[in-house]
């Protein structure tokens, strides 16, 4: 897919990427930035933390990029060599490729990223789309993943259609409609979220970027049962995009080492949880 096709216009692409580069320039400290070659095109990675620390790969959500993690680097880098990866086909600095998620092409892509980073085995923290990619990779490459910290993972239930319908109906109402859509995503507990910032981000992305179409494959019971690694999963009980109760039930029933935290009053936009760092550091040092 040509690069401009994931954006609504060349000028919109430029605006979003200029904004992202400005965020990267303001990133605290001096994280390393690089492009690594993969079969899907170049992939952009932001890395920081001690070179000898255990590796942690971060995979952001849809309609986003590694700037999603900027506030968490300070928390994570005392313990890990952190690698925030711009997912291909998203509004970051990686290639615009969007492989069929029903194939192994995303796993082959992540193989190449890890190989280029010199990593054999990693822990992965993922959010939404990034959580799906982390699960898919751990299922396909069990020897390369030893721990997963996931937030609002797709692939455990079918998408909830009601939210998508409301978003479509609200779209013609401009910023007010986007604000109502975002509030629907947040759930009842809004005190931990900068609503204006989230609305601004949502409006900017929907104006200039084409979100992915189609549904992500749902993982089978057998695939989940073969995930013999610790999983820490955080789900908003009021998630309007995927069924939180089914997510919790399937993981607790089929994934032998999964712990699921269902957060009351929280929707799809989940604030950082202290339990994630506790989980990731529970094993002590691991090296890739």
PDB file of C-alpha atoms in Angstrom:
ATOM      1  CA  UNK A   1       0.000   0.000   0.000  1.00  0.00           C
ATOM      2  CA  UNK A   2       1.488   3.409  -0.907  1.00  0.00           C
ATOM      3  CA  UNK A   3       2.307   5.530   2.115  1.00  0.00           C
ATOM      4  CA  UNK A   4      -0.239   8.254   1.363  1.00  0.00           C
ATOM      5  CA  UNK A   5      -3.100   5.743   1.192  1.00  0.00           C
ATOM      6  CA  UNK A   6      -3.256   5.346   4.993  1.00  0.00           C
ATOM      7  CA  UNK A   7      -3.756   9.117   5.189  1.00  0.00           C
ATOM      8  CA  UNK A   8      -6.592  11.167   3.773  1.00  0.00           C
ATOM      9  CA  UNK A   9      -4.252  13.595   2.033  1.00  0.00           C
ATOM     10  CA  UNK A  10      -0.516  14.303   1.630  1.00  0.00           C
ATOM     11  CA  UNK A  11      -0.927  17.471   3.707  1.00  0.00           C
ATOM     12  CA  UNK A  12      -2.671  15.508   6.460  1.00  0.00           C
ATOM     13  CA  UNK A  13       0.153  12.988   6.478  1.00  0.00           C
ATOM     14  CA  UNK A  14       2.675  15.793   6.807  1.00  0.00           C
ATOM     15  CA  UNK A  15       0.748  17.424   9.650  1.00  0.00           C
ATOM     16  CA  UNK A  16       0.518  14.205  11.676  1.00  0.00           C
ATOM     17  CA  UNK A  17       4.138  13.238  11.129  1.00  0.00           C
ATOM     18  CA  UNK A  18       5.405  16.747  11.914  1.00  0.00           C
ATOM     19  CA  UNK A  19       3.420  16.634  15.160  1.00  0.00           C
ATOM     20  CA  UNK A  20       4.890  13.231  16.011  1.00  0.00           C
ATOM     21  CA  UNK A  21       8.447  14.384  15.279  1.00  0.00           C
ATOM     22  CA  UNK A  22       7.898  17.351  17.581  1.00  0.00           C
ATOM     23  CA  UNK A  23       6.821  14.966  20.335  1.00  0.00           C
ATOM     24  CA  UNK A  24       9.919  12.848  19.741  1.00  0.00           C
ATOM     25  CA  UNK A  25      12.142  15.931  19.940  1.00  0.00           C
ATOM     26  CA  UNK A  26      10.617  16.825  23.311  1.00  0.00           C
ATOM     27  CA  UNK A  27      10.953  13.291  24.725  1.00  0.00           C
ATOM     28  CA  UNK A  28      12.643  13.433  28.165  1.00  0.00           C
ATOM     29  CA  UNK A  29      16.241  12.293  28.175  1.00  0.00           C
ATOM     30  CA  UNK A  30      17.968  11.154  25.016  1.00  0.00           C
ATOM     31  CA  UNK A  31      16.294   7.955  23.809  1.00  0.00           C
ATOM     32  CA  UNK A  32      17.859   6.247  20.814  1.00  0.00           C
ATOM     33  CA  UNK A  33      15.841   6.487  17.596  1.00  0.00           C
ATOM     34  CA  UNK A  34      16.399   4.210  14.633  1.00  0.00           C
ATOM     35  CA  UNK A  35      14.813   2.598  11.595  1.00  0.00           C
ATOM     36  CA  UNK A  36      15.333  -1.147  11.202  1.00  0.00           C
ATOM     37  CA  UNK A  37      14.720  -3.135   7.997  1.00  0.00           C
ATOM     38  CA  UNK A  38      11.933  -5.754   7.885  1.00  0.00           C
ATOM     39  CA  UNK A  39      10.103  -7.673   5.127  1.00  0.00           C
ATOM     40  CA  UNK A  40       7.236  -5.140   5.472  1.00  0.00           C
ATOM     41  CA  UNK A  41       9.509  -2.094   5.112  1.00  0.00           C
ATOM     42  CA  UNK A  42      11.400   0.001   7.605  1.00  0.00           C
ATOM     43  CA  UNK A  43      10.204   0.039  11.223  1.00  0.00           C
ATOM     44  CA  UNK A  44      10.865   2.903  13.626  1.00  0.00           C
ATOM     45  CA  UNK A  45      11.964   2.089  17.190  1.00  0.00           C
ATOM     46  CA  UNK A  46      12.595   4.337  20.199  1.00  0.00           C
ATOM     47  CA  UNK A  47      14.881   2.737  22.806  1.00  0.00           C
ATOM     48  CA  UNK A  48      16.108   3.772  26.248  1.00  0.00           C
ATOM     49  CA  UNK A  49      17.352   2.257  29.463  1.00  0.00           C
ATOM     50  CA  UNK A  50      20.533   0.389  30.432  1.00  0.00           C
ATOM     51  CA  UNK A  51      21.956  -1.748  27.623  1.00  0.00           C
ATOM     52  CA  UNK A  52      22.402  -4.643  30.067  1.00  0.00           C
ATOM     53  CA  UNK A  53      18.839  -4.489  31.452  1.00  0.00           C
ATOM     54  CA  UNK A  54      16.226  -7.064  30.414  1.00  0.00           C
ATOM     55  CA  UNK A  55      14.397  -6.065  27.200  1.00  0.00           C
ATOM     56  CA  UNK A  56      10.798  -4.854  27.175  1.00  0.00           C
ATOM     57  CA  UNK A  57       8.989  -4.218  23.878  1.00  0.00           C
ATOM     58  CA  UNK A  58       6.085  -1.755  23.807  1.00  0.00           C
ATOM     59  CA  UNK A  59       3.337  -1.990  21.162  1.00  0.00           C
ATOM     60  CA  UNK A  60       0.900   0.932  21.027  1.00  0.00           C
ATOM     61  CA  UNK A  61      -2.775   1.064  20.097  1.00  0.00           C
ATOM     62  CA  UNK A  62      -4.500   1.744  16.783  1.00  0.00           C
ATOM     63  CA  UNK A  63      -4.447   5.288  15.410  1.00  0.00           C
ATOM     64  CA  UNK A  64      -1.371   6.032  17.479  1.00  0.00           C
ATOM     65  CA  UNK A  65       2.410   5.671  17.628  1.00  0.00           C
ATOM     66  CA  UNK A  66       5.170   5.332  20.200  1.00  0.00           C
ATOM     67  CA  UNK A  67       4.408   8.776  21.642  1.00  0.00           C
ATOM     68  CA  UNK A  68       1.675   6.899  23.529  1.00  0.00           C
ATOM     69  CA  UNK A  69       4.407   5.597  25.850  1.00  0.00           C
ATOM     70  CA  UNK A  70       6.355   8.804  26.561  1.00  0.00           C
ATOM     71  CA  UNK A  71       4.944   9.224  30.065  1.00  0.00           C
ATOM     72  CA  UNK A  72       5.812   5.615  30.964  1.00  0.00           C
ATOM     73  CA  UNK A  73       9.470   5.600  29.933  1.00  0.00           C
ATOM     74  CA  UNK A  74      10.565   7.254  33.197  1.00  0.00           C
ATOM     75  CA  UNK A  75       8.782   4.517  35.140  1.00  0.00           C
ATOM     76  CA  UNK A  76      10.147   1.636  33.056  1.00  0.00           C
ATOM     77  CA  UNK A  77      13.758   2.455  32.177  1.00  0.00           C
ATOM     78  CA  UNK A  78      15.194   1.927  35.685  1.00  0.00           C
ATOM     79  CA  UNK A  79      14.309  -1.754  35.212  1.00  0.00           C
ATOM     80  CA  UNK A  80      14.400  -2.437  31.463  1.00  0.00           C
ATOM     81  CA  UNK A  81      15.985  -1.663  28.146  1.00  0.00           C
ATOM     82  CA  UNK A  82      12.714  -0.409  26.646  1.00  0.00           C
ATOM     83  CA  UNK A  83      11.979  -0.569  22.920  1.00  0.00           C
ATOM     84  CA  UNK A  84       8.853   1.291  21.762  1.00  0.00           C
ATOM     85  CA  UNK A  85       7.982   0.063  18.268  1.00  0.00           C
ATOM     86  CA  UNK A  86       5.905   2.031  15.765  1.00  0.00           C
ATOM     87  CA  UNK A  87       3.479  -0.559  14.398  1.00  0.00           C
ATOM     88  CA  UNK A  88       3.457  -0.776  10.605  1.00  0.00           C
ATOM     89  CA  UNK A  89       0.377   0.676   8.936  1.00  0.00           C
ATOM     90  CA  UNK A  90      -0.196   3.175  11.765  1.00  0.00           C
ATOM     91  CA  UNK A  91       0.413   6.968  11.883  1.00  0.00           C
ATOM     92  CA  UNK A  92       4.034   6.780  12.986  1.00  0.00           C
ATOM     93  CA  UNK A  93       7.383   6.559  11.223  1.00  0.00           C
ATOM     94  CA  UNK A  94       7.193   2.893  10.184  1.00  0.00           C
ATOM     95  CA  UNK A  95       6.203   1.587   6.749  1.00  0.00           C
ATOM     96  CA  UNK A  96       2.495   1.835   5.833  1.00  0.00           C
ATOM     97  CA  UNK A  97       2.156  -1.914   5.222  1.00  0.00           C
ATOM     98  CA  UNK A  98      -0.969  -3.593   6.612  1.00  0.00           C
ATOM     99  CA  UNK A  99      -0.601  -7.376   6.270  1.00  0.00           C
ATOM    100  CA  UNK A 100      -3.576  -9.707   6.513  1.00  0.00           C
ATOM    101  CA  UNK A 101      -3.864 -10.380  10.280  1.00  0.00           C
ATOM    102  CA  UNK A 102      -5.019 -13.912   9.533  1.00  0.00           C
ATOM    103  CA  UNK A 103      -1.529 -14.798   8.270  1.00  0.00           C
ATOM    104  CA  UNK A 104       1.840 -14.988  10.016  1.00  0.00           C
ATOM    105  CA  UNK A 105       3.143 -11.803   8.391  1.00  0.00           C
ATOM    106  CA  UNK A 106       2.959  -9.736  11.565  1.00  0.00           C
ATOM    107  CA  UNK A 107       4.937 -12.425  13.383  1.00  0.00           C
ATOM    108  CA  UNK A 108       7.545 -12.436  10.597  1.00  0.00           C
ATOM    109  CA  UNK A 109       7.682  -8.635  10.862  1.00  0.00           C
ATOM    110  CA  UNK A 110       8.281  -8.760  14.624  1.00  0.00           C
ATOM    111  CA  UNK A 111      10.867 -11.513  14.114  1.00  0.00           C
ATOM    112  CA  UNK A 112      12.814  -9.089  11.950  1.00  0.00           C
ATOM    113  CA  UNK A 113      12.437  -6.204  14.431  1.00  0.00           C
ATOM    114  CA  UNK A 114      13.717  -8.314  17.335  1.00  0.00           C
ATOM    115  CA  UNK A 115      16.530  -9.735  15.230  1.00  0.00           C
ATOM    116  CA  UNK A 116      17.649  -6.240  14.249  1.00  0.00           C
ATOM    117  CA  UNK A 117      17.593  -5.223  17.920  1.00  0.00           C
ATOM    118  CA  UNK A 118      19.646  -8.287  18.836  1.00  0.00           C
ATOM    119  CA  UNK A 119      16.916  -9.759  21.031  1.00  0.00           C
ATOM    120  CA  UNK A 120      16.141 -13.457  21.316  1.00  0.00           C
ATOM    121  CA  UNK A 121      13.481 -13.401  24.059  1.00  0.00           C
ATOM    122  CA  UNK A 122      11.445 -10.476  25.388  1.00  0.00           C
ATOM    123  CA  UNK A 123       8.595  -9.327  27.568  1.00  0.00           C
ATOM    124  CA  UNK A 124       5.940  -7.331  25.706  1.00  0.00           C
ATOM    125  CA  UNK A 125       3.582  -4.640  26.930  1.00  0.00           C
ATOM    126  CA  UNK A 126       0.724  -3.929  24.545  1.00  0.00           C
ATOM    127  CA  UNK A 127      -2.305  -1.690  24.348  1.00  0.00           C
ATOM    128  CA  UNK A 128      -5.418  -2.598  22.312  1.00  0.00           C
ATOM    129  CA  UNK A 129      -4.126  -3.369  18.775  1.00  0.00           C
ATOM    130  CA  UNK A 130      -0.658  -3.773  20.300  1.00  0.00           C
ATOM    131  CA  UNK A 131      -2.089  -6.320  22.741  1.00  0.00           C
ATOM    132  CA  UNK A 132      -3.547  -8.321  19.861  1.00  0.00           C
ATOM    133  CA  UNK A 133      -0.186  -8.287  18.081  1.00  0.00           C
ATOM    134  CA  UNK A 134       1.560  -9.377  21.295  1.00  0.00           C
ATOM    135  CA  UNK A 135      -0.835 -12.302  21.767  1.00  0.00           C
ATOM    136  CA  UNK A 136      -0.549 -13.310  18.113  1.00  0.00           C
ATOM    137  CA  UNK A 137       3.236 -13.226  18.350  1.00  0.00           C
ATOM    138  CA  UNK A 138       3.402 -15.175  21.608  1.00  0.00           C
ATOM    139  CA  UNK A 139       1.106 -17.838  20.152  1.00  0.00           C
ATOM    140  CA  UNK A 140       3.157 -18.154  16.960  1.00  0.00           C
ATOM    141  CA  UNK A 141       6.604 -17.683  18.553  1.00  0.00           C
ATOM    142  CA  UNK A 142       6.394 -19.094  22.106  1.00  0.00           C
ATOM    143  CA  UNK A 143      10.191 -19.318  22.438  1.00  0.00           C
ATOM    144  CA  UNK A 144      10.620 -15.571  21.938  1.00  0.00           C
ATOM    145  CA  UNK A 145       8.150 -14.217  24.547  1.00  0.00           C
ATOM    146  CA  UNK A 146       8.343 -14.923  28.281  1.00  0.00           C
ATOM    147  CA  UNK A 147       5.816 -12.459  29.724  1.00  0.00           C
ATOM    148  CA  UNK A 148       2.895 -10.317  28.471  1.00  0.00           C
ATOM    149  CA  UNK A 149       1.326  -7.234  30.043  1.00  0.00           C
ATOM    150  CA  UNK A 150      -1.777  -6.398  28.017  1.00  0.00           C
ATOM    151  CA  UNK A 151      -4.442  -3.711  28.162  1.00  0.00           C
ATOM    152  CA  UNK A 152      -7.858  -4.101  26.465  1.00  0.00           C
ATOM    153  CA  UNK A 153      -6.767  -6.916  24.135  1.00  0.00           C
ATOM    154  CA  UNK A 154      -8.898  -7.592  21.049  1.00  0.00           C
ATOM    155  CA  UNK A 155      -9.139 -11.124  19.705  1.00  0.00           C
ATOM    156  CA  UNK A 156     -10.991 -12.619  22.663  1.00  0.00           C
ATOM    157  CA  UNK A 157     -14.509 -11.593  21.667  1.00  0.00           C
ATOM    158  CA  UNK A 158     -16.150 -10.138  18.600  1.00  0.00           C
ATOM    159  CA  UNK A 159     -16.300  -6.320  18.408  1.00  0.00           C
ATOM    160  CA  UNK A 160     -19.337  -4.734  20.031  1.00  0.00           C
ATOM    161  CA  UNK A 161     -21.347  -3.258  17.163  1.00  0.00           C
ATOM    162  CA  UNK A 162     -23.317  -0.730  19.224  1.00  0.00           C
ATOM    163  CA  UNK A 163     -20.344   1.561  19.781  1.00  0.00           C
ATOM    164  CA  UNK A 164     -19.376   1.564  16.112  1.00  0.00           C
ATOM    165  CA  UNK A 165     -22.934   2.450  15.137  1.00  0.00           C
ATOM    166  CA  UNK A 166     -23.019   5.333  17.621  1.00  0.00           C
ATOM    167  CA  UNK A 167     -19.673   6.599  16.337  1.00  0.00           C
ATOM    168  CA  UNK A 168     -21.000   6.618  12.774  1.00  0.00           C
ATOM    169  CA  UNK A 169     -24.181   8.419  13.812  1.00  0.00           C
ATOM    170  CA  UNK A 170     -22.220  11.028  15.782  1.00  0.00           C
ATOM    171  CA  UNK A 171     -19.606  11.633  13.076  1.00  0.00           C
ATOM    172  CA  UNK A 172     -21.590  14.303  11.185  1.00  0.00           C
ATOM    173  CA  UNK A 173     -21.763  16.433  14.355  1.00  0.00           C
ATOM    174  CA  UNK A 174     -18.100  17.440  14.179  1.00  0.00           C
ATOM    175  CA  UNK A 175     -16.167  18.086  17.352  1.00  0.00           C
ATOM    176  CA  UNK A 176     -19.251  17.701  19.563  1.00  0.00           C
ATOM    177  CA  UNK A 177     -19.877  14.274  18.037  1.00  0.00           C
ATOM    178  CA  UNK A 178     -16.244  13.251  18.542  1.00  0.00           C
ATOM    179  CA  UNK A 179     -16.413  14.393  22.144  1.00  0.00           C
ATOM    180  CA  UNK A 180     -19.497  12.243  22.749  1.00  0.00           C
ATOM    181  CA  UNK A 181     -17.729   9.296  21.079  1.00  0.00           C
ATOM    182  CA  UNK A 182     -14.664   9.731  23.289  1.00  0.00           C
ATOM    183  CA  UNK A 183     -16.778   9.987  26.442  1.00  0.00           C
ATOM    184  CA  UNK A 184     -18.411   6.714  25.409  1.00  0.00           C
ATOM    185  CA  UNK A 185     -14.972   5.108  25.170  1.00  0.00           C
ATOM    186  CA  UNK A 186     -13.872   6.376  28.574  1.00  0.00           C
ATOM    187  CA  UNK A 187     -16.611   4.841  30.673  1.00  0.00           C
ATOM    188  CA  UNK A 188     -17.988   6.408  33.860  1.00  0.00           C
ATOM    189  CA  UNK A 189     -14.665   7.258  35.538  1.00  0.00           C
ATOM    190  CA  UNK A 190     -13.332  10.402  33.829  1.00  0.00           C
ATOM    191  CA  UNK A 191     -11.237  11.916  36.631  1.00  0.00           C
ATOM    192  CA  UNK A 192      -7.974  10.286  35.512  1.00  0.00           C
ATOM    193  CA  UNK A 193      -8.217  11.407  31.872  1.00  0.00           C
ATOM    194  CA  UNK A 194      -7.449  14.701  30.140  1.00  0.00           C
ATOM    195  CA  UNK A 195     -10.659  14.696  28.110  1.00  0.00           C
ATOM    196  CA  UNK A 196      -9.766  17.697  25.953  1.00  0.00           C
ATOM    197  CA  UNK A 197      -6.423  16.154  24.972  1.00  0.00           C
ATOM    198  CA  UNK A 198      -8.053  12.849  24.055  1.00  0.00           C
ATOM    199  CA  UNK A 199     -10.728  14.618  22.003  1.00  0.00           C
ATOM    200  CA  UNK A 200      -8.100  16.705  20.224  1.00  0.00           C
ATOM    201  CA  UNK A 201      -6.100  13.595  19.350  1.00  0.00           C
ATOM    202  CA  UNK A 202      -9.228  11.766  18.146  1.00  0.00           C
ATOM    203  CA  UNK A 203     -10.356  14.675  15.967  1.00  0.00           C
ATOM    204  CA  UNK A 204      -6.889  15.097  14.453  1.00  0.00           C
ATOM    205  CA  UNK A 205      -6.562  11.420  13.621  1.00  0.00           C
ATOM    206  CA  UNK A 206     -10.048  10.994  12.185  1.00  0.00           C
ATOM    207  CA  UNK A 207      -9.542  14.093  10.038  1.00  0.00           C
ATOM    208  CA  UNK A 208      -6.243  13.034   8.484  1.00  0.00           C
ATOM    209  CA  UNK A 209      -5.781   9.275   8.960  1.00  0.00           C
ATOM    210  CA  UNK A 210      -7.645   6.215   7.668  1.00  0.00           C
ATOM    211  CA  UNK A 211      -8.152   3.696  10.447  1.00  0.00           C
ATOM    212  CA  UNK A 212      -7.888  -0.004   9.705  1.00  0.00           C
ATOM    213  CA  UNK A 213     -10.963  -1.761   8.381  1.00  0.00           C
ATOM    214  CA  UNK A 214     -12.109  -5.305   9.033  1.00  0.00           C
ATOM    215  CA  UNK A 215     -12.036  -7.383  12.189  1.00  0.00           C
ATOM    216  CA  UNK A 216      -9.027  -8.878  13.905  1.00  0.00           C
ATOM    217  CA  UNK A 217      -9.158 -12.698  14.143  1.00  0.00           C
ATOM    218  CA  UNK A 218     -10.408 -14.162  17.410  1.00  0.00           C
ATOM    219  CA  UNK A 219      -7.960 -16.522  19.106  1.00  0.00           C
ATOM    220  CA  UNK A 220      -9.133 -20.096  19.626  1.00  0.00           C
ATOM    221  CA  UNK A 221      -9.404 -21.859  22.977  1.00  0.00           C
ATOM    222  CA  UNK A 222      -6.530 -24.136  21.996  1.00  0.00           C
ATOM    223  CA  UNK A 223      -4.299 -21.196  21.082  1.00  0.00           C
ATOM    224  CA  UNK A 224      -4.940 -19.604  24.468  1.00  0.00           C
ATOM    225  CA  UNK A 225      -4.331 -22.904  26.252  1.00  0.00           C
ATOM    226  CA  UNK A 226      -0.890 -23.162  24.652  1.00  0.00           C
ATOM    227  CA  UNK A 227       0.150 -19.770  26.081  1.00  0.00           C
ATOM    228  CA  UNK A 228       2.200 -21.198  28.922  1.00  0.00           C
ATOM    229  CA  UNK A 229       3.629 -17.839  30.026  1.00  0.00           C
ATOM    230  CA  UNK A 230       2.472 -15.331  32.646  1.00  0.00           C
ATOM    231  CA  UNK A 231      -0.149 -12.888  31.327  1.00  0.00           C
ATOM    232  CA  UNK A 232      -1.201  -9.739  33.153  1.00  0.00           C
ATOM    233  CA  UNK A 233      -4.345  -8.376  31.505  1.00  0.00           C
ATOM    234  CA  UNK A 234      -6.139  -5.128  32.351  1.00  0.00           C
ATOM    235  CA  UNK A 235      -9.617  -4.553  30.950  1.00  0.00           C
ATOM    236  CA  UNK A 236     -12.062  -1.718  31.474  1.00  0.00           C
ATOM    237  CA  UNK A 237     -15.354  -3.170  32.660  1.00  0.00           C
ATOM    238  CA  UNK A 238     -17.172  -0.532  30.590  1.00  0.00           C
ATOM    239  CA  UNK A 239     -15.191  -1.163  27.377  1.00  0.00           C
ATOM    240  CA  UNK A 240     -17.545  -0.386  24.500  1.00  0.00           C
ATOM    241  CA  UNK A 241     -15.336  -1.918  21.790  1.00  0.00           C
ATOM    242  CA  UNK A 242     -14.928  -5.504  23.069  1.00  0.00           C
ATOM    243  CA  UNK A 243     -16.868  -7.534  25.623  1.00  0.00           C
ATOM    244  CA  UNK A 244     -14.857  -7.266  28.848  1.00  0.00           C
ATOM    245  CA  UNK A 245     -16.728 -10.087  30.593  1.00  0.00           C
ATOM    246  CA  UNK A 246     -16.047 -12.520  27.734  1.00  0.00           C
ATOM    247  CA  UNK A 247     -12.400 -11.431  27.617  1.00  0.00           C
ATOM    248  CA  UNK A 248     -12.024 -12.162  31.331  1.00  0.00           C
ATOM    249  CA  UNK A 249     -13.934 -15.452  31.149  1.00  0.00           C
ATOM    250  CA  UNK A 250     -11.996 -16.831  28.161  1.00  0.00           C
ATOM    251  CA  UNK A 251      -8.589 -15.931  29.528  1.00  0.00           C
ATOM    252  CA  UNK A 252      -9.278 -17.272  33.008  1.00  0.00           C
ATOM    253  CA  UNK A 253     -10.769 -20.468  31.566  1.00  0.00           C
ATOM    254  CA  UNK A 254      -8.222 -21.242  28.858  1.00  0.00           C
ATOM    255  CA  UNK A 255      -4.954 -19.359  29.456  1.00  0.00           C
ATOM    256  CA  UNK A 256      -3.342 -21.280  32.325  1.00  0.00           C
ATOM    257  CA  UNK A 257      -1.213 -18.421  33.701  1.00  0.00           C
ATOM    258  CA  UNK A 258      -3.417 -15.391  33.015  1.00  0.00           C
ATOM    259  CA  UNK A 259      -4.468 -12.884  35.652  1.00  0.00           C
ATOM    260  CA  UNK A 260      -7.231 -10.528  34.546  1.00  0.00           C
ATOM    261  CA  UNK A 261      -7.989  -7.219  36.277  1.00  0.00           C
ATOM    262  CA  UNK A 262     -11.458  -5.892  35.437  1.00  0.00           C
ATOM    263  CA  UNK A 263     -11.605  -2.173  36.267  1.00  0.00           C
ATOM    264  CA  UNK A 264     -15.088  -0.894  37.212  1.00  0.00           C
ATOM    265  CA  UNK A 265     -16.134   2.416  35.687  1.00  0.00           C
ATOM    266  CA  UNK A 266     -13.294   2.326  33.115  1.00  0.00           C
ATOM    267  CA  UNK A 267     -13.860   2.018  29.370  1.00  0.00           C
ATOM    268  CA  UNK A 268     -11.440   1.338  26.516  1.00  0.00           C
ATOM    269  CA  UNK A 269      -9.040   4.137  27.473  1.00  0.00           C
ATOM    270  CA  UNK A 270      -7.346   2.698  30.547  1.00  0.00           C
ATOM    271  CA  UNK A 271      -4.948   4.777  32.681  1.00  0.00           C
ATOM    272  CA  UNK A 272      -1.577   3.221  33.647  1.00  0.00           C
ATOM    273  CA  UNK A 273      -1.802   0.657  36.423  1.00  0.00           C
ATOM    274  CA  UNK A 274       0.805   0.140  39.163  1.00  0.00           C
ATOM    275  CA  UNK A 275       0.209  -3.596  38.918  1.00  0.00           C
ATOM    276  CA  UNK A 276       1.779  -3.679  35.436  1.00  0.00           C
ATOM    277  CA  UNK A 277       5.249  -2.729  36.658  1.00  0.00           C
ATOM    278  CA  UNK A 278       4.921  -5.079  39.626  1.00  0.00           C
ATOM    279  CA  UNK A 279       4.073  -7.897  37.227  1.00  0.00           C
ATOM    280  CA  UNK A 280       6.846  -7.114  34.748  1.00  0.00           C
ATOM    281  CA  UNK A 281       9.543  -6.956  37.424  1.00  0.00           C
ATOM    282  CA  UNK A 282       8.332 -10.023  39.346  1.00  0.00           C
ATOM    283  CA  UNK A 283      10.837 -12.378  37.747  1.00  0.00           C
ATOM    284  CA  UNK A 284      13.856 -10.122  38.226  1.00  0.00           C
ATOM    285  CA  UNK A 285      16.355  -9.671  35.410  1.00  0.00           C
ATOM    286  CA  UNK A 286      15.857 -11.503  32.120  1.00  0.00           C
ATOM    287  CA  UNK A 287      18.120 -10.909  29.132  1.00  0.00           C
ATOM    288  CA  UNK A 288      17.279 -11.120  25.441  1.00  0.00           C
TER     289      UNK A 288
END
